Coordinates of C-alpha atoms in Angstrom, one line a residue:
X1 CA 91.8 94.0 124.3
X2 CA 91.8 90.5 122.9
X3 CA 91.4 91.5 119.2
X4 CA 94.2 92.1 116.8
X5 CA 96.7 94.8 118.1
X6 CA 97.1 97.6 115.6
X7 CA 99.7 99.6 117.3
X8 CA 103.2 98.8 118.2
X9 CA 105.4 101.0 120.4
X10 CA 109.2 100.7 120.1
X11 CA 111.9 102.2 122.2
X12 CA 114.8 103.8 120.2
X13 CA 117.8 105.9 121.1
X14 CA 116.0 109.2 120.8
X15 CA 112.7 108.2 122.5
X16 CA 109.6 106.2 121.1
X17 CA 108.3 105.2 117.7
X18 CA 104.6 104.3 117.4
X19 CA 104.1 102.1 114.5
X20 CA 100.2 102.3 113.3
X21 CA 98.6 99.7 111.2
X22 CA 97.6 101.3 107.9
X23 CA 94.8 98.9 107.2
X24 CA 92.3 99.2 110.0
X25 CA 89.7 101.9 110.4
X26 CA 90.9 105.2 111.6
X27 CA 88.5 105.3 114.5
X28 CA 89.6 101.7 115.7
X29 CA 93.3 102.9 115.5
X30 CA 92.4 106.0 117.6
X31 CA 90.6 104.0 120.1
X32 CA 93.4 101.6 120.6
X33 CA 96.1 104.3 120.8
X34 CA 94.1 105.9 123.7
X35 CA 93.7 102.5 125.3
X36 CA 97.5 101.7 125.1
X37 CA 98.4 105.1 126.3
X38 CA 96.0 104.9 129.3
X39 CA 96.4 101.2 130.2
X40 CA 98.9 99.3 128.6
X41 CA 102.2 101.2 128.6
X42 CA 102.2 103.2 131.8
X43 CA 105.6 101.9 132.6
X44 CA 107.0 103.7 129.5
X45 CA 105.1 107.0 130.1
X46 CA 106.4 108.2 133.4
X47 CA 109.4 110.4 134.1
X48 CA 111.3 113.1 131.9
X49 CA 110.0 114.2 128.6
X50 CA 110.0 111.4 125.9
X51 CA 110.3 112.4 122.1
X52 CA 107.8 110.5 120.0
X53 CA 107.8 109.6 116.3
X54 CA 104.4 108.3 114.7
X55 CA 104.7 106.2 111.7
X56 CA 101.4 105.6 109.8
X57 CA 102.7 103.4 107.1
X58 CA 101.0 104.2 103.8
X59 CA 97.8 105.4 105.5
X60 CA 97.2 109.1 104.3
X61 CA 95.5 111.4 106.8
X62 CA 94.7 115.1 106.8
X63 CA 95.8 117.6 109.3
X64 CA 92.6 117.2 111.5
X65 CA 93.4 113.4 111.8
X66 CA 97.0 114.2 112.7
X67 CA 96.0 116.5 115.3
X68 CA 93.6 113.9 116.8
X69 CA 96.6 111.6 117.0
X70 CA 98.8 114.3 118.6
X71 CA 96.2 115.2 121.0
X72 CA 95.8 111.6 122.2
X73 CA 99.5 111.4 122.8
X74 CA 99.7 114.6 124.6
X75 CA 97.3 113.6 127.2
X76 CA 100.5 111.9 128.7
X77 CA 102.2 114.9 130.0
X78 CA 105.7 113.6 129.3
X79 CA 105.3 112.7 125.8
X80 CA 106.2 115.2 123.1
X81 CA 105.3 114.4 119.4
X82 CA 108.0 115.2 117.1
X83 CA 106.5 113.8 113.8
X84 CA 103.4 112.1 112.3
X85 CA 104.6 110.7 109.0
X86 CA 103.1 108.6 106.1
X87 CA 105.2 106.7 103.5
X88 CA 104.9 107.7 99.9
X89 CA 102.1 105.7 98.5
X90 CA 101.5 104.7 94.8
X91 CA 97.9 105.4 94.2
X92 CA 97.5 104.6 90.5
X93 CA 99.4 103.4 87.5
X94 CA 98.0 104.6 84.2
X95 CA 99.4 102.7 81.2
X96 CA 98.8 105.0 78.2
X97 CA 101.9 104.2 76.3
X98 CA 104.0 106.6 78.4
X99 CA 104.0 104.2 81.4
X100 CA 102.8 107.2 83.6
X101 CA 102.8 106.3 87.3
X102 CA 100.8 108.6 89.7
X103 CA 102.1 108.8 93.2
X104 CA 100.8 110.7 96.1
X105 CA 102.8 111.8 99.2
X106 CA 106.1 113.4 100.2
X107 CA 109.6 112.4 99.3
X108 CA 111.3 113.3 102.6
X109 CA 115.0 113.6 103.3
X110 CA 116.8 110.3 102.8
X111 CA 114.0 108.8 100.8
X112 CA 114.3 107.8 97.1
X113 CA 111.5 107.3 94.6
X114 CA 112.2 105.4 91.5
X115 CA 110.2 104.6 88.4
X116 CA 110.8 103.1 84.8
X117 CA 108.7 105.5 82.8
X118 CA 107.1 108.9 83.4
X119 CA 106.1 110.0 87.0
X120 CA 103.5 112.4 88.3
X121 CA 104.1 113.0 92.0
X122 CA 101.2 114.7 93.9
X123 CA 103.2 116.2 96.6
X124 CA 106.6 117.7 97.5
X125 CA 110.2 116.6 97.2
X126 CA 112.0 117.9 100.3
X127 CA 115.6 118.8 100.4
X128 CA 117.6 115.5 100.7
X129 CA 114.7 113.5 98.9
X130 CA 115.5 112.0 95.5
X131 CA 113.4 111.1 92.5
X132 CA 114.8 109.0 89.6
X133 CA 112.8 108.3 86.3
X134 CA 113.8 106.8 83.0
X135 CA 111.1 109.3 81.5
X136 CA 109.7 112.6 82.6
X137 CA 109.1 113.8 86.1
X138 CA 106.1 116.0 86.9
X139 CA 105.8 117.3 90.5
X140 CA 102.5 118.8 91.5
X141 CA 104.1 120.5 94.5
X142 CA 107.5 121.8 95.6
X143 CA 110.7 120.2 94.2
X144 CA 113.4 121.1 96.7
X145 CA 115.5 117.9 96.4
X146 CA 117.2 116.1 93.6
X147 CA 115.5 114.9 90.5
X148 CA 116.9 112.8 87.8
X149 CA 114.9 112.2 84.6
X150 CA 115.9 110.1 81.6
X151 CA 118.5 108.3 83.7
X152 CA 118.8 105.4 81.1
X153 CA 119.6 107.7 78.3
X154 CA 116.5 109.6 77.4
X155 CA 117.8 113.2 76.7
X156 CA 114.3 114.3 75.6
X157 CA 113.1 113.9 79.2
X158 CA 111.9 116.9 81.3
X159 CA 111.5 117.8 84.8
X160 CA 108.6 120.0 85.8
X161 CA 107.2 121.3 89.0
X162 CA 104.7 123.7 90.5
X163 CA 107.7 125.1 92.4
X164 CA 111.1 124.4 91.1
X165 CA 113.6 125.0 93.8
X166 CA 115.7 121.8 93.6
X167 CA 119.2 121.2 95.1
X168 CA 120.1 119.6 91.8
X169 CA 118.5 118.5 88.5
X170 CA 119.9 115.8 86.1
X171 CA 118.6 114.7 82.7
X172 CA 120.4 111.9 81.1
X173 CA 124.0 112.5 82.1
X174 CA 123.6 116.3 82.2
X175 CA 123.7 117.9 85.6
X176 CA 122.3 121.3 86.4
X177 CA 124.6 124.3 87.3
X178 CA 124.2 125.6 90.9
X179 CA 120.7 126.5 91.4
X180 CA 121.6 130.4 92.1
X181 CA 123.0 130.5 88.5
X182 CA 120.0 129.4 86.8
X183 CA 116.8 129.7 88.8
X184 CA 114.3 132.4 88.2
X185 CA 112.8 134.8 90.6
X186 CA 109.4 133.1 91.2
X187 CA 110.3 129.4 90.1
X188 CA 106.6 128.8 89.7
X189 CA 105.3 126.3 87.0
X190 CA 108.6 125.7 85.3
X191 CA 110.2 122.8 83.6
X192 CA 113.9 121.8 82.8
X193 CA 115.0 120.3 79.5
X194 CA 118.0 119.8 77.5
X195 CA 118.8 122.0 74.4
X196 CA 122.1 121.2 72.4
X197 CA 123.3 119.2 75.5
X198 CA 122.7 122.2 77.9
X199 CA 120.0 122.2 80.6
X200 CA 117.6 125.2 80.3
X201 CA 114.5 126.3 82.3
X202 CA 111.3 127.6 80.8
X203 CA 107.8 128.2 81.8
X204 CA 105.2 125.3 81.7
X205 CA 103.1 127.5 79.3
X206 CA 105.8 127.0 76.8
X207 CA 105.9 123.2 77.0
X208 CA 103.9 122.7 73.9
X209 CA 106.9 123.8 71.9
X210 CA 108.9 120.9 73.1
X211 CA 106.1 118.3 73.5
X212 CA 104.0 118.0 70.3
X213 CA 102.4 115.0 71.8
X214 CA 102.0 115.7 75.6
X215 CA 101.4 113.0 78.2
X216 CA 97.7 112.2 78.3
X217 CA 95.6 111.2 81.3
X218 CA 93.0 108.6 80.5
X219 CA 90.4 107.2 82.9

């Protein structure tokens, strides 16, 4: 292969990391992956089991494409794929007076997502993941990590999620009680807000009581 290389393989303490270019066509990427595994790196792929982490950059792939990547790597009998991960990627930023930012992806353990304004995350926040916003936080997915809304003094901020199971919530300087003291049974479609300086939880269907002028999505 004489053209640009789209895959870098690095050795680390725990095995190998495959860094995949996030700009080229997926088919090109897959062809090069197979080529490298078959021809270019045989010296790395012999011997005992080697653990592999695949980093896709900001490329977003579905489960079928992830399985294609795993299948190509599994052809080398001593390679064991531990993870195939994409970075959190900002897809759009909608300026509507609320400075709403739309992000898609997963905030994983050890990752932090920060925004000045309101944030809509299309994905999950895993335990150990953190989201900071000066405004509201809306998670269209499971919120299982830490979320801090209104962190520059906006006490009217809220934190809402399809599944509200956080390790901790913060609004302004108010920190939630331990989750087992305030979480409801199902935790579906709920939001946290401050009332007289105390954090409370309610169903999203009741948000109109607090938000007379809700966040509006505009094309």
